[in-house]
Coordinates of C-alpha atoms in Angstrom, one line a residue:
X629 CA 110.2 175.7 -132.9
X630 CA 110.5 173.7 -129.6
X631 CA 114.0 173.0 -128.2
X632 CA 114.8 169.2 -128.7
X633 CA 116.9 167.0 -126.6
X634 CA 119.6 167.0 -129.6
X635 CA 119.8 170.8 -129.2
X636 CA 120.7 170.6 -125.6
X637 CA 123.3 167.9 -126.3
X638 CA 125.0 170.0 -129.1
X639 CA 125.2 173.0 -127.0
X640 CA 126.6 171.1 -124.1
X641 CA 129.0 169.2 -126.4
X642 CA 127.7 165.7 -125.0
X643 CA 125.5 163.0 -126.4
X644 CA 121.8 162.9 -126.4
X645 CA 121.9 159.9 -124.0
X646 CA 124.0 161.8 -121.5
X647 CA 121.4 164.7 -121.5
X648 CA 118.7 162.1 -120.9
X649 CA 120.7 160.6 -118.0
X650 CA 121.0 164.0 -116.4
X651 CA 117.3 164.8 -116.8
X652 CA 116.3 161.7 -115.2
X653 CA 118.8 162.2 -112.5
X654 CA 120.8 159.0 -113.1
X655 CA 123.9 158.3 -111.0
X656 CA 127.5 158.0 -112.2
X657 CA 127.2 161.5 -114.1
X658 CA 130.2 163.7 -113.3
X659 CA 129.6 167.1 -111.6
X660 CA 131.2 168.9 -114.5
X661 CA 129.1 167.1 -117.2
X662 CA 125.9 167.7 -115.2
X663 CA 126.7 171.3 -114.9
X664 CA 127.3 171.7 -118.6
X665 CA 124.0 170.1 -119.4
X666 CA 122.0 172.1 -116.8
X667 CA 123.6 175.3 -118.3
X668 CA 122.5 174.3 -121.8
X669 CA 118.9 173.4 -120.5
X670 CA 118.7 176.9 -118.8
X671 CA 120.1 178.7 -121.8
X672 CA 117.8 177.1 -124.2
X673 CA 114.8 177.0 -122.0
X674 CA 114.3 173.2 -122.6
X675 CA 111.4 171.7 -121.0
X676 CA 111.3 167.8 -120.9
X677 CA 108.3 166.1 -122.3
X678 CA 106.6 164.7 -119.2
X679 CA 104.2 162.5 -120.9
X680 CA 107.1 160.7 -122.8
X681 CA 109.1 160.4 -119.5
X682 CA 106.1 159.0 -117.6
X683 CA 105.6 156.4 -120.3
X684 CA 109.2 155.2 -120.2
X685 CA 109.4 155.2 -116.5
X686 CA 106.0 153.8 -116.0
X687 CA 105.4 156.6 -113.4
X688 CA 104.5 160.2 -113.6
X689 CA 106.0 161.3 -110.1
X690 CA 102.6 163.1 -109.6
X691 CA 100.1 162.1 -106.9
X692 CA 96.7 163.6 -106.2
X693 CA 95.4 164.8 -102.7
X694 CA 91.5 164.9 -102.7
X695 CA 90.2 167.0 -99.8
X696 CA 86.8 168.5 -99.0
X697 CA 87.8 172.1 -98.6
X698 CA 90.9 173.9 -99.5
X699 CA 89.6 177.1 -97.8
X700 CA 89.6 175.2 -94.4
X701 CA 92.5 176.0 -92.4
X702 CA 93.1 172.5 -91.2
X703 CA 93.0 171.1 -94.8
X704 CA 95.2 174.0 -95.9
X705 CA 97.9 173.2 -93.3
X706 CA 97.5 169.6 -93.9
X707 CA 98.0 170.1 -97.7
X708 CA 101.1 172.1 -97.1
X709 CA 102.6 169.3 -94.9
X710 CA 101.8 166.6 -97.7
X711 CA 103.2 168.7 -100.3
X712 CA 106.4 169.1 -98.3
X713 CA 106.5 165.4 -97.6
X714 CA 106.1 164.5 -101.3
X715 CA 108.6 167.2 -102.4
X716 CA 111.5 165.6 -100.1
X717 CA 110.8 162.6 -102.2
X718 CA 110.8 164.1 -105.6
X719 CA 107.0 163.9 -106.0
X720 CA 104.6 166.6 -107.0
X721 CA 101.2 166.9 -105.5
X722 CA 98.0 167.9 -107.5
X723 CA 95.2 169.1 -105.2
X724 CA 91.4 168.3 -105.9
X725 CA 88.7 170.1 -103.9
X726 CA 85.6 167.8 -103.6
X727 CA 83.6 170.0 -101.5
X728 CA 82.4 166.6 -99.7
X729 CA 80.1 165.9 -102.9
X730 CA 79.7 162.2 -103.8
X731 CA 79.9 163.1 -107.5
X732 CA 83.2 165.0 -107.1
X733 CA 84.6 162.3 -105.0
X734 CA 83.7 159.5 -107.6
X735 CA 85.5 161.5 -110.3
X736 CA 88.8 161.4 -108.2
X737 CA 88.4 157.8 -107.4
X738 CA 87.6 156.9 -111.0
X739 CA 90.9 158.5 -112.2
X740 CA 89.7 161.6 -114.1
X741 CA 93.3 162.8 -114.4
X742 CA 94.0 159.6 -116.4
X743 CA 97.7 158.7 -116.7
X744 CA 98.8 162.0 -115.0
X745 CA 98.9 160.6 -111.5
X746 CA 100.5 157.6 -109.9
X747 CA 98.1 157.4 -106.8
X748 CA 95.8 159.3 -104.5
X749 CA 95.7 160.4 -100.9
X750 CA 91.9 160.9 -100.2
X751 CA 89.9 162.3 -97.4
X752 CA 86.3 161.3 -98.2
X753 CA 83.0 162.8 -96.7
X754 CA 80.3 161.5 -99.1
X755 CA 81.9 158.2 -99.9
X756 CA 81.9 155.4 -97.4
X757 CA 85.5 153.8 -97.4
X758 CA 84.4 150.4 -96.2
X759 CA 82.5 150.1 -99.6
X760 CA 85.4 151.0 -101.7
X761 CA 87.4 148.2 -103.6
X762 CA 90.5 148.6 -105.6
X763 CA 88.4 148.3 -108.8
X764 CA 86.7 151.6 -107.9
X765 CA 90.1 153.5 -108.2
X766 CA 92.5 151.8 -110.7
X767 CA 95.1 153.6 -108.7
X768 CA 96.9 153.1 -105.3
X769 CA 95.1 154.9 -102.6
X770 CA 95.7 156.0 -99.1
X771 CA 92.6 157.2 -97.1
X772 CA 92.5 159.9 -94.3
X773 CA 89.7 160.2 -91.7
X774 CA 87.7 158.6 -88.9
X775 CA 85.9 155.9 -90.9
X776 CA 87.5 152.5 -91.3
X777 CA 88.7 151.4 -94.8
X778 CA 87.3 147.9 -94.5
X779 CA 90.9 146.3 -94.8
X780 CA 90.8 147.3 -98.6
X781 CA 93.3 150.3 -98.3
X782 CA 95.8 151.8 -96.2
X783 CA 94.7 154.5 -93.8
X784 CA 96.1 157.3 -91.6
X785 CA 93.8 158.8 -89.0
X786 CA 93.6 160.3 -85.5
X787 CA 92.0 158.4 -82.9
X788 CA 89.1 160.8 -82.6
X789 CA 87.4 158.8 -80.0
X790 CA 90.4 159.1 -77.5
X791 CA 91.2 162.7 -78.5
X792 CA 87.6 163.8 -77.8
X793 CA 87.8 161.8 -74.5
X794 CA 91.0 163.8 -73.6
X795 CA 89.6 167.1 -74.5
X796 CA 86.3 166.5 -72.6
X797 CA 88.2 165.1 -69.5
X798 CA 90.4 168.2 -69.3
X799 CA 87.2 170.3 -68.9
X800 CA 86.0 168.1 -66.2
X801 CA 89.3 168.3 -64.5
X802 CA 88.7 172.1 -64.4
X803 CA 85.4 171.3 -62.3
X804 CA 82.9 172.0 -65.1
X805 CA 79.9 170.0 -64.8
X806 CA 77.7 171.2 -67.8
X807 CA 79.9 170.5 -70.6
X808 CA 78.3 171.0 -74.2
X809 CA 79.4 169.7 -77.5
X810 CA 79.2 171.5 -80.9
X811 CA 79.2 169.6 -84.1
X812 CA 77.8 166.2 -83.1
X813 CA 75.9 165.4 -86.2
X814 CA 75.9 165.1 -89.9
X815 CA 79.3 163.6 -90.5
X816 CA 81.2 160.6 -89.5
X817 CA 83.5 163.1 -87.6
X818 CA 80.7 164.2 -85.5
X819 CA 79.7 160.7 -84.8
X820 CA 83.1 159.5 -83.7
X821 CA 84.1 162.5 -81.6
X822 CA 80.6 162.3 -79.8
X823 CA 81.5 158.8 -78.6
X824 CA 84.6 160.3 -76.9
X825 CA 82.9 163.1 -75.4
X826 CA 80.1 160.9 -74.0
X827 CA 82.7 158.3 -72.8
X828 CA 84.4 161.1 -70.6
X829 CA 81.2 162.1 -69.3
X830 CA 80.2 158.6 -68.2
X831 CA 83.7 157.9 -66.7
X832 CA 83.3 161.2 -64.6
X833 CA 79.8 160.3 -63.5
X834 CA 78.3 163.3 -65.0
X835 CA 74.8 163.0 -66.6
X836 CA 74.2 163.2 -70.5
X837 CA 72.0 166.2 -71.3
X838 CA 70.9 165.9 -74.9
X839 CA 70.1 169.7 -74.7
X840 CA 74.0 170.2 -74.5
X841 CA 74.6 168.3 -77.8
X842 CA 74.3 170.7 -81.0
X843 CA 74.7 169.5 -84.5
X844 CA 74.7 172.6 -86.4
X845 CA 74.6 172.8 -90.2
X846 CA 78.3 172.7 -90.7
X847 CA 81.8 173.1 -89.3
X848 CA 82.5 176.7 -89.9
X849 CA 82.7 179.7 -87.6
X850 CA 79.2 180.8 -88.4
X851 CA 78.0 177.5 -87.3
X852 CA 79.9 177.6 -84.0
X853 CA 78.6 181.0 -83.3
X854 CA 74.8 180.2 -83.9
X855 CA 75.1 177.0 -81.8
X856 CA 76.8 178.8 -79.0
X857 CA 73.9 181.3 -79.0
X858 CA 71.4 178.6 -78.8
X859 CA 73.4 177.0 -75.9
X860 CA 73.3 180.4 -73.9
X861 CA 69.5 180.7 -74.4
X862 CA 69.0 177.5 -72.4
X863 CA 67.6 177.7 -68.9
X864 CA 70.7 176.3 -67.7
X865 CA 73.6 177.2 -70.0
X866 CA 76.8 175.3 -70.2
X867 CA 79.8 176.2 -68.3
X868 CA 82.1 174.6 -70.8
X869 CA 82.0 173.8 -74.5
X870 CA 83.9 171.1 -76.6
X871 CA 83.9 172.1 -80.2
X872 CA 84.5 169.4 -82.8
X873 CA 86.8 171.7 -84.7
X874 CA 88.7 174.9 -84.1
X875 CA 86.6 177.0 -86.5
X876 CA 83.4 176.1 -84.5
X877 CA 85.3 177.0 -81.4
X878 CA 86.4 180.4 -83.0
X879 CA 82.6 181.0 -83.8
X880 CA 81.5 180.1 -80.3
X881 CA 84.2 182.5 -78.8
X882 CA 82.7 185.2 -80.8
X883 CA 79.2 184.6 -79.5
X884 CA 80.5 184.4 -75.9
X885 CA 82.3 187.8 -76.3
X886 CA 79.1 189.4 -77.8
X887 CA 77.1 188.0 -74.6
X888 CA 79.6 189.6 -72.3
X889 CA 80.8 186.3 -70.9
X890 CA 84.4 185.6 -69.8
X891 CA 86.4 182.8 -71.2
X892 CA 87.3 180.8 -69.2
X893 CA 86.0 182.1 -66.1
X894 CA 82.4 181.8 -67.3
X895 CA 82.6 179.3 -70.0
X896 CA 85.7 177.2 -71.0
X897 CA 86.3 176.2 -74.6
X898 CA 88.3 173.4 -76.2
X899 CA 88.7 173.0 -80.0
X900 CA 90.1 170.3 -82.3
X901 CA 92.8 170.5 -85.1
X902 CA 95.1 173.1 -83.4
X903 CA 95.1 175.3 -86.6
X904 CA 97.0 178.6 -86.5
X905 CA 94.3 181.0 -86.2
X906 CA 93.6 179.4 -82.8
X907 CA 97.0 180.1 -81.4
X908 CA 96.6 183.8 -82.4
X909 CA 93.0 184.4 -81.2
X910 CA 92.3 186.3 -78.0
X911 CA 91.9 184.3 -75.9
X912 CA 94.3 181.7 -77.4
X913 CA 92.5 178.5 -78.0
X914 CA 93.0 175.1 -76.2
X915 CA 92.8 172.4 -78.8
X916 CA 93.5 168.9 -79.6
X917 CA 96.6 168.9 -81.9
X918 CA 97.2 166.0 -84.3
X919 CA 100.7 165.7 -85.4
X920 CA 100.1 166.9 -89.2
X921 CA 103.8 166.6 -90.2
X922 CA 103.6 162.9 -89.0
X923 CA 100.4 162.2 -90.7
X924 CA 101.5 163.8 -93.9
X925 CA 104.9 161.9 -94.0
X926 CA 103.3 158.5 -93.2
X927 CA 100.6 159.0 -95.7
X928 CA 103.0 159.8 -98.6
X929 CA 105.3 157.1 -97.5
X930 CA 102.3 154.4 -97.7
X931 CA 101.3 155.6 -100.9
X932 CA 104.7 155.5 -102.6
X933 CA 105.1 152.0 -101.3
X934 CA 101.9 151.0 -102.9
X935 CA 102.8 152.6 -106.1
X936 CA 106.3 150.7 -106.1
X937 CA 104.6 147.5 -105.3
X938 CA 106.1 147.2 -101.8
X939 CA 103.1 147.7 -99.7
X940 CA 102.3 143.9 -99.1
X941 CA 99.0 142.1 -99.0
X942 CA 98.1 143.7 -95.5
X943 CA 96.8 147.2 -95.6
X944 CA 98.0 149.2 -92.8
X945 CA 95.9 151.5 -90.4
X946 CA 98.0 154.1 -88.7
X947 CA 97.0 156.2 -85.9
X948 CA 98.2 159.9 -85.8
X949 CA 99.8 160.9 -82.5
X950 CA 98.1 163.8 -80.8
X951 CA 98.4 166.2 -77.8
X952 CA 96.0 168.5 -75.8
X953 CA 97.5 171.9 -76.2
X954 CA 96.4 173.9 -73.3
X955 CA 95.9 177.7 -73.8
X956 CA 94.1 180.7 -72.4
X957 CA 90.4 179.4 -73.4
X958 CA 90.7 176.9 -70.6
X959 CA 93.6 177.9 -68.6
X960 CA 92.9 181.7 -68.4

C-alpha cells in the first residue's frame, strides 16, 4: 500500500495540514517541525501526488523545452543552461526533440503533454513563428531563434546579422579577400547569417562571388567537410571561411588538414556558437559566442512571467549579447 499523507503526519507527530505545508514549502514552518516532517517523508519513502498538487496550485512547475536536436552540442549546452535557470526558480524542464519536423513541432505546440506543463520554450525550424497564434498552443510560449515572432509571443534571439557581420569583418581585418561562407541555405539561420556576411563584404568593398557561398545539406561536421572540399576544388580557392555554426567549421578544419593546408596561414576559419569542442580542437576555433547563460535566464524569466499572468499585453523581443572569441584558427 502506498504511503499516505496521514502516515507521514502520524510518524512526525504533526497534523496532516502541517505535512502539506512543508511539502508545498509554505513559510512560517519552524525549522524543527520541517526537519521532523522531512525525516518522516524520507523514512517512509513518501512521494507526493504531483497531479493532485498541480490541480490545487493551478500549476505543475514543469515547463517544456522543444529543440531540434539533443545531439547538437549547441542545443545540449543551451538545454543545460535552461535547466539550471529553471532549477534556480524551482521549475523542472522536460525536453522534446523535434528534429525540425513540422509534425513533431505541431505536437509540442498543441500540448501533447496535456496538463503536465505550464509553458513552452520553443526553437522552431519547420514552423514559421509569424504564423503562430496563442490559439495554436494553449500554453504560454517563448520562442528562440532568428525568425521574428510577429508580435504574438516573446522571443529571445541572437542578432545573427550583426554577429555574422562581426565574424566576416574579423576575417577582412586579417587581409583576407576571398572569404567563403558555408551554411547559407536551407534554413532561416542560413538566410539571416548570409545577410551579415554579405553586408561585411559590401562595406569593405569586396566583390560578392556566388561560387564562395555553399549551402550544403545540413549543419553537421560532414557537411562542413564536404563543403570545404568543394571550395578547395575551385580554380581560385578561398583564403578564409566563415562557417554558420561550429560543427560546420570543425568539418571544414578536417578537410583543410587532409589537404595539407595550414590554418590560419593558408585559410583562416571562423565558426558560430562557441561550443566546447571548438575550444579544445587543434587549432582552437575562433567563433561567435552568444551568451547562453543570459539567453537561458531571460527565456525562463519571460516564460514564468507569462505563466504567472505578469507579462503584459506587449510581447518582448530580447537580443542576446554576443562576442567574437578569437583563437588559433584566425590568430595562429
